[in-house]
Short mmCIF file of the C-alpha atoms (twelve columns), coordinates in Angstrom:
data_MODEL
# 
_entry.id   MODEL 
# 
loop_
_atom_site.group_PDB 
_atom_site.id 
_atom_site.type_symbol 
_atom_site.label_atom_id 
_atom_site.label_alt_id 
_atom_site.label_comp_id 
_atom_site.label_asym_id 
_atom_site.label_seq_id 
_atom_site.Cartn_x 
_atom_site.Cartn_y 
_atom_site.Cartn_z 
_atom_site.pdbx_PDB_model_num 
ATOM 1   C CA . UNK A 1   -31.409 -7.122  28.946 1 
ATOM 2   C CA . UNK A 2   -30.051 -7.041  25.359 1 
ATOM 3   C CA . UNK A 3   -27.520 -9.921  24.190 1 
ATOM 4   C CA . UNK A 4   -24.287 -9.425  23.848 1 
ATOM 5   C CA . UNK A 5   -22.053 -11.517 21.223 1 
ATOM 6   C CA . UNK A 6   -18.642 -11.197 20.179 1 
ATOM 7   C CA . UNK A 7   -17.607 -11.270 16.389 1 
ATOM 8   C CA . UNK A 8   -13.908 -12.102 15.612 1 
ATOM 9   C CA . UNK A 9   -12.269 -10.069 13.393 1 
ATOM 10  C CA . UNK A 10  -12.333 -12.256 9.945  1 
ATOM 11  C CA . UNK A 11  -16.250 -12.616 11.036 1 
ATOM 12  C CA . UNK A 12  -16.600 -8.436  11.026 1 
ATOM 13  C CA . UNK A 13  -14.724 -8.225  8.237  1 
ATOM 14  C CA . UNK A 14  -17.128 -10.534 5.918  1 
ATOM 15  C CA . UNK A 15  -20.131 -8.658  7.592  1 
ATOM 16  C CA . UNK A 16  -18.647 -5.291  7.344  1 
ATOM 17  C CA . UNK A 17  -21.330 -3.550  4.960  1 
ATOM 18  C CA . UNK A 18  -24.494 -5.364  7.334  1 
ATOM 19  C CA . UNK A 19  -23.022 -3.595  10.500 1 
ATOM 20  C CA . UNK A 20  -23.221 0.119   12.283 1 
ATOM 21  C CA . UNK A 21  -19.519 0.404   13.770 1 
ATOM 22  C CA . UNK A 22  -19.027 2.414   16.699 1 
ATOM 23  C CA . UNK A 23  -15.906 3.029   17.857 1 
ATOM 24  C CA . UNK A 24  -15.197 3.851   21.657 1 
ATOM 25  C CA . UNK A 25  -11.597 4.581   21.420 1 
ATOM 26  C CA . UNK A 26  -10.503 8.707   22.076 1 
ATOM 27  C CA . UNK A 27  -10.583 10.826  19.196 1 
ATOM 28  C CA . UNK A 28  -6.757  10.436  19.054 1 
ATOM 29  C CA . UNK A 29  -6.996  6.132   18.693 1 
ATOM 30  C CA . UNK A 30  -9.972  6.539   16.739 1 
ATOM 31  C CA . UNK A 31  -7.178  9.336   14.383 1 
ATOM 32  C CA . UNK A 32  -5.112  6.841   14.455 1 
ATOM 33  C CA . UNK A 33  -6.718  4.382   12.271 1 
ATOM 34  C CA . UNK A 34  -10.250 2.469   12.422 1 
ATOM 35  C CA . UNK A 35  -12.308 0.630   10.612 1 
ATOM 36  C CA . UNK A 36  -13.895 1.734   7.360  1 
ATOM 37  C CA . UNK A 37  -17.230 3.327   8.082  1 
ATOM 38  C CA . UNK A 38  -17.006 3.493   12.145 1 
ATOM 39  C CA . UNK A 39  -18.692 6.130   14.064 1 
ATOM 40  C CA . UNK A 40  -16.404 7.457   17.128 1 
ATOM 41  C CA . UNK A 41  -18.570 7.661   20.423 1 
ATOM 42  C CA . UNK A 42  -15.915 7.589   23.253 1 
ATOM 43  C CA . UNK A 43  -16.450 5.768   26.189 1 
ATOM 44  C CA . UNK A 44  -17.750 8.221   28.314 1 
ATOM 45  C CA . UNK A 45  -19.806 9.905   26.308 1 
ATOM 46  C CA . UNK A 46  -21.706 6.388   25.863 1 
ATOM 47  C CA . UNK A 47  -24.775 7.696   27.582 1 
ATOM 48  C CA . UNK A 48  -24.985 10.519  25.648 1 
ATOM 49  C CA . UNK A 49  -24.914 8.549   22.414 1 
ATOM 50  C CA . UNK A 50  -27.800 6.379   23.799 1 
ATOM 51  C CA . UNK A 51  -30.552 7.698   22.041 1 
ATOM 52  C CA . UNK A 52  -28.972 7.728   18.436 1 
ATOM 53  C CA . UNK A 53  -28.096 4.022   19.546 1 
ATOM 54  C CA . UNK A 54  -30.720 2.838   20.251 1 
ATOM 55  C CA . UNK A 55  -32.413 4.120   16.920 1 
ATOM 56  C CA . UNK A 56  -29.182 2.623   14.835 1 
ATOM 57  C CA . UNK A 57  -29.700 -0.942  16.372 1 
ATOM 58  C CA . UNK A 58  -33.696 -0.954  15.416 1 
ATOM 59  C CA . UNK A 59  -31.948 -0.493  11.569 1 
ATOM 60  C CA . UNK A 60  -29.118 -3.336  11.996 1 
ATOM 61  C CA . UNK A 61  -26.561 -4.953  14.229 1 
ATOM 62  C CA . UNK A 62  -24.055 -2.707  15.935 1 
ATOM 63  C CA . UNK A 63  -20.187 -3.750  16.294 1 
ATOM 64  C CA . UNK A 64  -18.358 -1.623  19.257 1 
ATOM 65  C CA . UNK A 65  -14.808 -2.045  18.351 1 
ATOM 66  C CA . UNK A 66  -11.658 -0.234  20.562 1 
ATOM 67  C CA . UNK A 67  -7.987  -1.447  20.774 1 
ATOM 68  C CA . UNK A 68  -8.160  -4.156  22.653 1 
ATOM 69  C CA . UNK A 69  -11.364 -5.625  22.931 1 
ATOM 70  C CA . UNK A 70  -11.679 -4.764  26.912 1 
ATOM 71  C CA . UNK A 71  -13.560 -1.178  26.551 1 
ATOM 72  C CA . UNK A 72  -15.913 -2.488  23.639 1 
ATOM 73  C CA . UNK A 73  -16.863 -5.781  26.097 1 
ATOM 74  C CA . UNK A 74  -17.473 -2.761  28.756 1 
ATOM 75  C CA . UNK A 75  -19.612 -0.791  26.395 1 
ATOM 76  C CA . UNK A 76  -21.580 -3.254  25.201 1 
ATOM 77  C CA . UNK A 77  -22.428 -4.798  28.783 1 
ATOM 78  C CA . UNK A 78  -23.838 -0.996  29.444 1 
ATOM 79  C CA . UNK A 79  -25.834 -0.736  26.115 1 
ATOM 80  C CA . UNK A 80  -27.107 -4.992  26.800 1 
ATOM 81  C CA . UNK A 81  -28.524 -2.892  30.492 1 
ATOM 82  C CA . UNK A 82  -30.182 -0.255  28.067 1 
ATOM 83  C CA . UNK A 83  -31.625 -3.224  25.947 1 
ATOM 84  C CA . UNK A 84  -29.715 -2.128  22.881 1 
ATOM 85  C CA . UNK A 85  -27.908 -5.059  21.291 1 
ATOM 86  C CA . UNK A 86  -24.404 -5.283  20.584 1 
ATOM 87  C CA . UNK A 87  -21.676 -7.255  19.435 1 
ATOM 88  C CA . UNK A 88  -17.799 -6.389  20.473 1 
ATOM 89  C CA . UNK A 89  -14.888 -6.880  18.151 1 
ATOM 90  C CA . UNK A 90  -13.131 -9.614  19.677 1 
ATOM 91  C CA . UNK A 91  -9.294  -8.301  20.096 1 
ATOM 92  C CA . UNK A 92  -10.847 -5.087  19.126 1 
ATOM 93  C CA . UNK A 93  -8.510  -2.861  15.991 1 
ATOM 94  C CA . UNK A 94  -5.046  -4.914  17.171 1 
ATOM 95  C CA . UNK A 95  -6.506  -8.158  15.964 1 
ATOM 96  C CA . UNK A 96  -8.119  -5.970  12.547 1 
ATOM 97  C CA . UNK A 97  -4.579  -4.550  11.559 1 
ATOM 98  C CA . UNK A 98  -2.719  -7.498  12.700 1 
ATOM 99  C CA . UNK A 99  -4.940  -9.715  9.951  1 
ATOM 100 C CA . UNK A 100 -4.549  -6.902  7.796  1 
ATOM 101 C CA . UNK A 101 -7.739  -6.012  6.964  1 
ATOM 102 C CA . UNK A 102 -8.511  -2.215  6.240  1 
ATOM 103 C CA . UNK A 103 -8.336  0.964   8.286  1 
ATOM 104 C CA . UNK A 104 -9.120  4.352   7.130  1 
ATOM 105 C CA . UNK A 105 -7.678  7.718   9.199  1 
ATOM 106 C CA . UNK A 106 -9.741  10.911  8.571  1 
ATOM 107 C CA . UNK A 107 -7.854  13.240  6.198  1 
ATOM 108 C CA . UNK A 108 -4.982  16.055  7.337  1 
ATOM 109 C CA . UNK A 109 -4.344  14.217  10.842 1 
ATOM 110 C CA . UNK A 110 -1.352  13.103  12.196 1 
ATOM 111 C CA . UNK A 111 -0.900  9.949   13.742 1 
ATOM 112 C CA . UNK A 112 -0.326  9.805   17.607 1 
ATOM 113 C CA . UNK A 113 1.088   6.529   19.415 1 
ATOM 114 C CA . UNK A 114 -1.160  3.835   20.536 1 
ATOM 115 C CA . UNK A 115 -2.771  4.458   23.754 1 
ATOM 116 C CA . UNK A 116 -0.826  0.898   24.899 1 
ATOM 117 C CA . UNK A 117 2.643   2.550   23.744 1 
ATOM 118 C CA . UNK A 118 2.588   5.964   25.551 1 
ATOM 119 C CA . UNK A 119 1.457   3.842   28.637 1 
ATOM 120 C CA . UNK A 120 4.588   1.607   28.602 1 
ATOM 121 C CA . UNK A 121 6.851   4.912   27.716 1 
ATOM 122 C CA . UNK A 122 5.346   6.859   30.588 1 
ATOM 123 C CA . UNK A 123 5.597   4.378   32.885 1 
ATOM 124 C CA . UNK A 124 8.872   3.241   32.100 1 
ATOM 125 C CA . UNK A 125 10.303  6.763   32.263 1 
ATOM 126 C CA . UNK A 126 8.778   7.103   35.630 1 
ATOM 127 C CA . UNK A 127 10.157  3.898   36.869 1 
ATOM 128 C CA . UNK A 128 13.744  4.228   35.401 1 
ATOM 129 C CA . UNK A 129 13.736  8.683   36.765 1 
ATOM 130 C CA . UNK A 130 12.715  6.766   40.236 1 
ATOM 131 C CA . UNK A 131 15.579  4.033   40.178 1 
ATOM 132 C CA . UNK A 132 18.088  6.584   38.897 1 
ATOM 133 C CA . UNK A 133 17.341  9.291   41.453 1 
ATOM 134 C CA . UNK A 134 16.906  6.583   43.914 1 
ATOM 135 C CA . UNK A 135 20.588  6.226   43.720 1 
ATOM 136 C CA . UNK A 136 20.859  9.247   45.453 1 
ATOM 137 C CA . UNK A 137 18.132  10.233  47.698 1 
ATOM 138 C CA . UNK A 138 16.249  6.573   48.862 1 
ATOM 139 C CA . UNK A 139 12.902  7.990   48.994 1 
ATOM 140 C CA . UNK A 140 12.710  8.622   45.216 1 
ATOM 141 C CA . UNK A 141 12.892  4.737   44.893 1 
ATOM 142 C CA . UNK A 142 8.916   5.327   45.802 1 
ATOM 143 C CA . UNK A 143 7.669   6.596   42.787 1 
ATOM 144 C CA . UNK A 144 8.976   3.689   41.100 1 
ATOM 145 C CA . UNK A 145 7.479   1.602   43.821 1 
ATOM 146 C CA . UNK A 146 4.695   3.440   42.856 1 
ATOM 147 C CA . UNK A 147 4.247   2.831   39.199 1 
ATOM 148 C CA . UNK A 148 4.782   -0.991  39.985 1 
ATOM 149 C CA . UNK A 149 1.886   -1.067  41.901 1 
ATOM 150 C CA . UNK A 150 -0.229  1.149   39.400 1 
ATOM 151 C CA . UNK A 151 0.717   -1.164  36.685 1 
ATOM 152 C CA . UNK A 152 -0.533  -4.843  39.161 1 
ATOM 153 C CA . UNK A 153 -3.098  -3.136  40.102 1 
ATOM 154 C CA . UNK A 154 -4.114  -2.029  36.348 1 
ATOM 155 C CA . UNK A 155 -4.044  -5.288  35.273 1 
ATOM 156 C CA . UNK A 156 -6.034  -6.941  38.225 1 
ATOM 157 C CA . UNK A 157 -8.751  -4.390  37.911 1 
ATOM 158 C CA . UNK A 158 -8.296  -4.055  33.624 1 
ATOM 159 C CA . UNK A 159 -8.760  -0.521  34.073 1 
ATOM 160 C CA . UNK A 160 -5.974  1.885   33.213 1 
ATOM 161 C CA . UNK A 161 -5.389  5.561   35.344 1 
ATOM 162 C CA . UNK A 162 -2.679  6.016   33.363 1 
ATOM 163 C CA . UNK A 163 -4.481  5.954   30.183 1 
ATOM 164 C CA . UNK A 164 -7.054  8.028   31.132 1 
ATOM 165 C CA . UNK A 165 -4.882  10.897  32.167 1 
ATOM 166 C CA . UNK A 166 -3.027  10.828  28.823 1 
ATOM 167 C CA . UNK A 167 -6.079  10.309  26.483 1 
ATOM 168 C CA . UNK A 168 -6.554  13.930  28.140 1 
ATOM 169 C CA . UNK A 169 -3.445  15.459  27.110 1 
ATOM 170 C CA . UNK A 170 -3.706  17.872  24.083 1 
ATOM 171 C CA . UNK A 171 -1.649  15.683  21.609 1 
ATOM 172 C CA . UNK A 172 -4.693  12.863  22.054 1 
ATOM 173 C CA . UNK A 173 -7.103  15.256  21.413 1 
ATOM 174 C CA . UNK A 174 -7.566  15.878  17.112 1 
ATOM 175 C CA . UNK A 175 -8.834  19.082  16.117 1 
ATOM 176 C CA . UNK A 176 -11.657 18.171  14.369 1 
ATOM 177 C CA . UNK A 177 -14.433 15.682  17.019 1 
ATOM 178 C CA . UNK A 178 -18.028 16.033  16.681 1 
ATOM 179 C CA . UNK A 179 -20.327 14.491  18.049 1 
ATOM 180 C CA . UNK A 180 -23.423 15.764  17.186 1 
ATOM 181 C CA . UNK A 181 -22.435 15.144  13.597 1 
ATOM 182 C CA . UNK A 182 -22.202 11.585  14.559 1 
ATOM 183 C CA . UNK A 183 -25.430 11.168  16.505 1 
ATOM 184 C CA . UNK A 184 -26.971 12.754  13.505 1 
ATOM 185 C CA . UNK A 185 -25.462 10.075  11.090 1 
ATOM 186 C CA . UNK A 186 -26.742 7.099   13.270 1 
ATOM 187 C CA . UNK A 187 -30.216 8.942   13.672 1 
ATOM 188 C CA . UNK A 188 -30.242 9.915   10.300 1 
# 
């Protein structure tokens, strides 16, 4: 099994032009802003990617960055069982933009919220429609019950159902993703 480290964000940043990025965000987050020179392989299509991987660690030291830190940690855990090594971004591109170090978007694409901020809308809007129409028939007071116990159980688990289903929606999804022309870059 591969190591797996964790760089902090000044600590990327100085070894920026040394390291293959891979971002693991959606196509919409990875829209949205990343960091200069990063290579968008979402999350599930990891395994795909594995090849191309592989041959881009022989060449250097990878840095899997996402929003957070918690899918990059995942990713590289699954590419440490494939014996590729990897490093995550700790605090993953919140801790980049909050030190203000660079992002670049791709060219002609609009911006859509942060994964984190469509969470908290939906879910407040769910919780708020439940209390409000609770008022008036008591079994709508479920689906906010509901949503409560999505959100501990989120947490407990750091997984996210809700952020899965809207990465899927059409606004998350930019018009221009390839991934062959990706795997080709890192192979290349």
């Amino acid at each position: 099994m591969a190591p797996t480290t964790a760089l902090t964000a000044d600590q990327a940043n100085a070894r920026l032009r040394e390291l293959t990025v891979i971002d693991v965000r959606t196509p919409g987050e990875y829209a949205s802003g990343h960091l200069p020179g990063a290579h968008n392989i979402p999350l599930d299509h990891l395994d795909t990617a594995l090849p191309a991987l592989k041959t881009a660690a022989g060449r250097g030291d990878l840095l899997v960055v996402c929003a957070s830190g918690a899918r990059s940690a995942t990713a590289c855990r699954h590419l440490a069982e494939q014996g590729i090594p990897a490093a995550t971004l700790t605090g993953g591109t919140t801790a980049w933009t909050q030190l203000g170090h660079d992002t670049h978007r791709p060219a002609g694409t609009r911006t859509p919220w942060a994964m984190d901020r469509q969470v908290r809308l939906a879910a407040g809007s769910l919780v708020l429609t439940g209390l409000i129409a609770g008022r008036r028939w008591n079994a709508a007071r479920l689906l906010s019950a509901g949503v409560a116990g999505g959100l501990v159980f989120s947490a407990l688990t750091n997984t996210c159902g809700m952020a899965k289903i809207l990465a899927e929606l059409p606004y998350n999804q930019p018009k221009t993703t390839d991934l062959d022309a990706t795997l080709a870059a890192l192979t290349g």
